[in-house]
Amino acid sequence: MRRPVPKTLAVVDLGSNAVRLQVASAQPDGTLEVRAEDRAAVRLGAQVFRTGRLSSESISGCAGALVRFAKLAQTAGATHVRAVATSAVREASNRDELLRAARSRAGIDVEVISGAEEARLVCLGVFQGTSASDRSLLIDIGGGSTEIISAHGEEPEHAFRIPC
């Protein structure tokens, strides 16, 4: 009997200090096999938290990293890329410039996620491959904020943000 071909996906996290890529394949037993990883310190939040705007240097650096990530994801066999942006991009008044650069230069559509979605994804990442049935308190220390998440099982119940 033929085993199903694993679905290979790439995820990109545009954080306040760094942009990260991970490409992984879902295995038949439900585990993930990491096929590629990369990171670029583009410091998207460096100006945002002082001026409310992304600097042109950080936009250009991020777009360049995304071009590299797109090539790496394709080489690793990714059939889909999900890119999410958090605090720095969410708070930037000129975030559309970054979103356009990502799309035009790298062919990547970046989704600016809410704090609630960020909390949900943190829970999924922390509890991936485990069975969380009790209550948990998670602390996500980022470059632009710290999120405190109260979870029941794998689902966040409450989350609040402390700006850095």
Coordinates of C-alpha atoms in Angstrom, one line a residue:
M1 CA 0.0 0.0 0.0
R2 CA 1.3 3.4 -0.9
R3 CA 1.8 5.9 1.8
P4 CA 0.3 9.4 1.2
V5 CA 2.7 12.1 0.2
P6 CA 3.2 14.5 3.1
K7 CA 1.8 18.0 2.6
T8 CA 4.7 20.5 2.9
L9 CA 3.9 24.0 4.1
A10 CA 6.0 27.1 4.8
V11 CA 5.3 29.5 7.6
V12 CA 6.8 33.0 8.0
D13 CA 6.6 35.0 11.2
L14 CA 7.3 38.7 10.7
G15 CA 8.1 39.7 14.2
S16 CA 9.4 43.0 15.7
N17 CA 13.0 42.0 15.6
A18 CA 13.3 39.1 13.2
V19 CA 11.6 37.4 10.3
R20 CA 11.6 33.6 10.5
L21 CA 10.8 30.8 8.1
Q22 CA 10.0 27.2 8.8
V23 CA 9.1 24.7 6.1
A24 CA 7.7 21.4 7.4
S25 CA 5.9 18.3 6.1
A26 CA 3.0 16.7 8.0
Q27 CA 3.7 13.0 8.5
P28 CA 1.1 10.3 8.5
D29 CA 1.5 9.9 12.3
G30 CA 0.6 13.6 12.8
T31 CA 4.1 14.8 13.5
L32 CA 6.0 17.5 11.6
E33 CA 9.3 17.0 9.8
V34 CA 11.2 20.2 9.5
R35 CA 12.6 20.5 6.0
A36 CA 14.1 24.0 6.2
E37 CA 14.5 27.0 8.5
D38 CA 15.9 30.5 8.1
R39 CA 16.0 33.8 10.0
A40 CA 16.8 37.4 9.2
A41 CA 17.2 40.1 11.8
V42 CA 15.4 43.0 10.0
R43 CA 14.2 44.8 13.2
L44 CA 10.8 45.9 11.8
G45 CA 9.9 47.4 15.2
A46 CA 13.0 49.6 15.6
Q47 CA 11.3 52.7 14.3
V48 CA 7.6 51.7 14.7
F49 CA 7.7 51.9 18.5
R50 CA 9.2 55.4 18.4
T51 CA 7.7 57.0 15.3
G52 CA 4.7 54.8 14.4
R53 CA 6.2 54.0 11.0
L54 CA 8.2 51.2 9.5
S55 CA 11.6 52.5 8.2
S56 CA 12.3 52.2 4.5
E57 CA 15.4 50.1 5.4
S58 CA 13.4 47.6 7.4
I59 CA 10.8 47.3 4.7
S60 CA 13.5 46.7 2.1
G61 CA 15.4 44.3 4.3
C62 CA 12.2 42.4 5.1
A63 CA 11.2 42.1 1.4
G64 CA 14.7 40.9 0.6
A65 CA 14.5 38.2 3.3
L66 CA 11.1 37.2 2.0
V67 CA 12.5 36.7 -1.5
R68 CA 15.2 34.4 -0.1
F69 CA 12.5 32.6 2.0
A70 CA 10.2 32.1 -1.0
K71 CA 13.1 30.4 -2.9
L72 CA 14.0 28.2 0.0
A73 CA 10.4 27.2 0.6
Q74 CA 10.0 26.3 -3.1
T75 CA 13.3 24.3 -3.0
A76 CA 12.1 22.5 0.1
G77 CA 8.8 21.5 -1.7
A78 CA 6.4 23.8 0.1
T79 CA 3.0 23.8 -1.6
H80 CA 1.7 26.8 0.4
V81 CA 3.2 29.7 2.3
R82 CA 1.4 31.4 5.2
A83 CA 3.0 34.6 6.3
V84 CA 1.8 36.4 9.4
A85 CA 2.9 39.8 10.9
T86 CA 2.5 40.7 14.5
S87 CA 2.9 43.7 16.7
A88 CA 5.3 46.0 14.8
V89 CA 3.5 45.7 11.5
R90 CA 0.1 45.7 13.2
E91 CA 0.9 49.1 14.8
A92 CA 2.7 50.7 11.8
S93 CA 0.8 53.4 10.0
N94 CA 2.6 52.5 6.7
R95 CA 2.1 48.7 7.0
D96 CA 0.6 48.7 3.5
E97 CA 4.0 49.6 2.0
L98 CA 5.5 46.4 3.5
L99 CA 2.5 44.3 2.4
R100 CA 2.9 45.6 -1.2
A101 CA 6.7 45.0 -1.2
A102 CA 6.2 41.5 0.1
R103 CA 3.7 40.7 -2.6
S104 CA 5.5 42.4 -5.5
R105 CA 9.1 41.3 -4.7
A106 CA 8.5 37.8 -3.1
G107 CA 5.1 36.8 -4.2
I108 CA 4.1 36.4 -0.6
D109 CA 0.8 37.7 0.8
V110 CA 1.4 38.8 4.4
E111 CA -1.6 38.6 6.8
V112 CA -1.5 41.1 9.7
I113 CA -3.0 39.1 12.6
S114 CA -4.8 40.4 15.6
G115 CA -3.5 39.9 19.1
A116 CA -6.2 37.2 19.7
E117 CA -5.1 35.3 16.6
E118 CA -1.5 35.6 17.8
A119 CA -2.5 34.1 21.1
R120 CA -4.3 31.2 19.4
L121 CA -1.2 30.5 17.2
V122 CA 1.1 30.6 20.3
C123 CA -1.2 28.0 22.0
L124 CA -1.1 25.8 18.9
G125 CA 2.7 26.0 18.7
V126 CA 3.2 25.3 22.3
F127 CA 0.9 22.4 22.5
Q128 CA 1.6 20.8 19.1
G129 CA 2.1 17.1 19.5
T130 CA 0.9 17.1 23.1
S131 CA -2.5 16.7 24.7
A132 CA -3.1 19.7 26.9
S133 CA -6.1 19.2 29.0
D134 CA -5.5 21.4 32.0
R135 CA -5.2 25.1 32.4
S136 CA -1.9 26.8 31.4
L137 CA -0.4 30.2 31.6
L138 CA 1.8 31.1 28.6
I139 CA 4.0 34.1 28.3
D140 CA 5.2 35.2 24.8
I141 CA 7.9 37.8 25.1
G142 CA 8.3 39.6 21.8
G143 CA 10.2 42.6 20.6
G144 CA 7.3 44.9 20.7
S145 CA 5.1 43.4 23.4
T146 CA 4.6 40.6 25.9
E147 CA 1.5 38.6 25.7
I148 CA 0.2 36.7 28.7
I149 CA -2.2 34.0 27.7
S150 CA -4.5 31.9 29.9
A151 CA -5.3 28.7 28.1
H152 CA -7.6 25.7 28.8
G153 CA -6.4 22.8 26.8
E154 CA -5.2 24.1 23.5
E155 CA -7.5 27.1 23.4
P156 CA -6.7 30.5 24.8
E157 CA -9.4 31.8 27.2
H158 CA -7.9 35.2 28.0
A159 CA -5.0 37.1 26.7
F160 CA -3.6 40.5 27.4
R161 CA -0.8 42.5 26.0
I162 CA 1.9 44.5 27.8
P163 CA 3.7 46.9 25.5
C164 CA 7.5 46.9 25.8

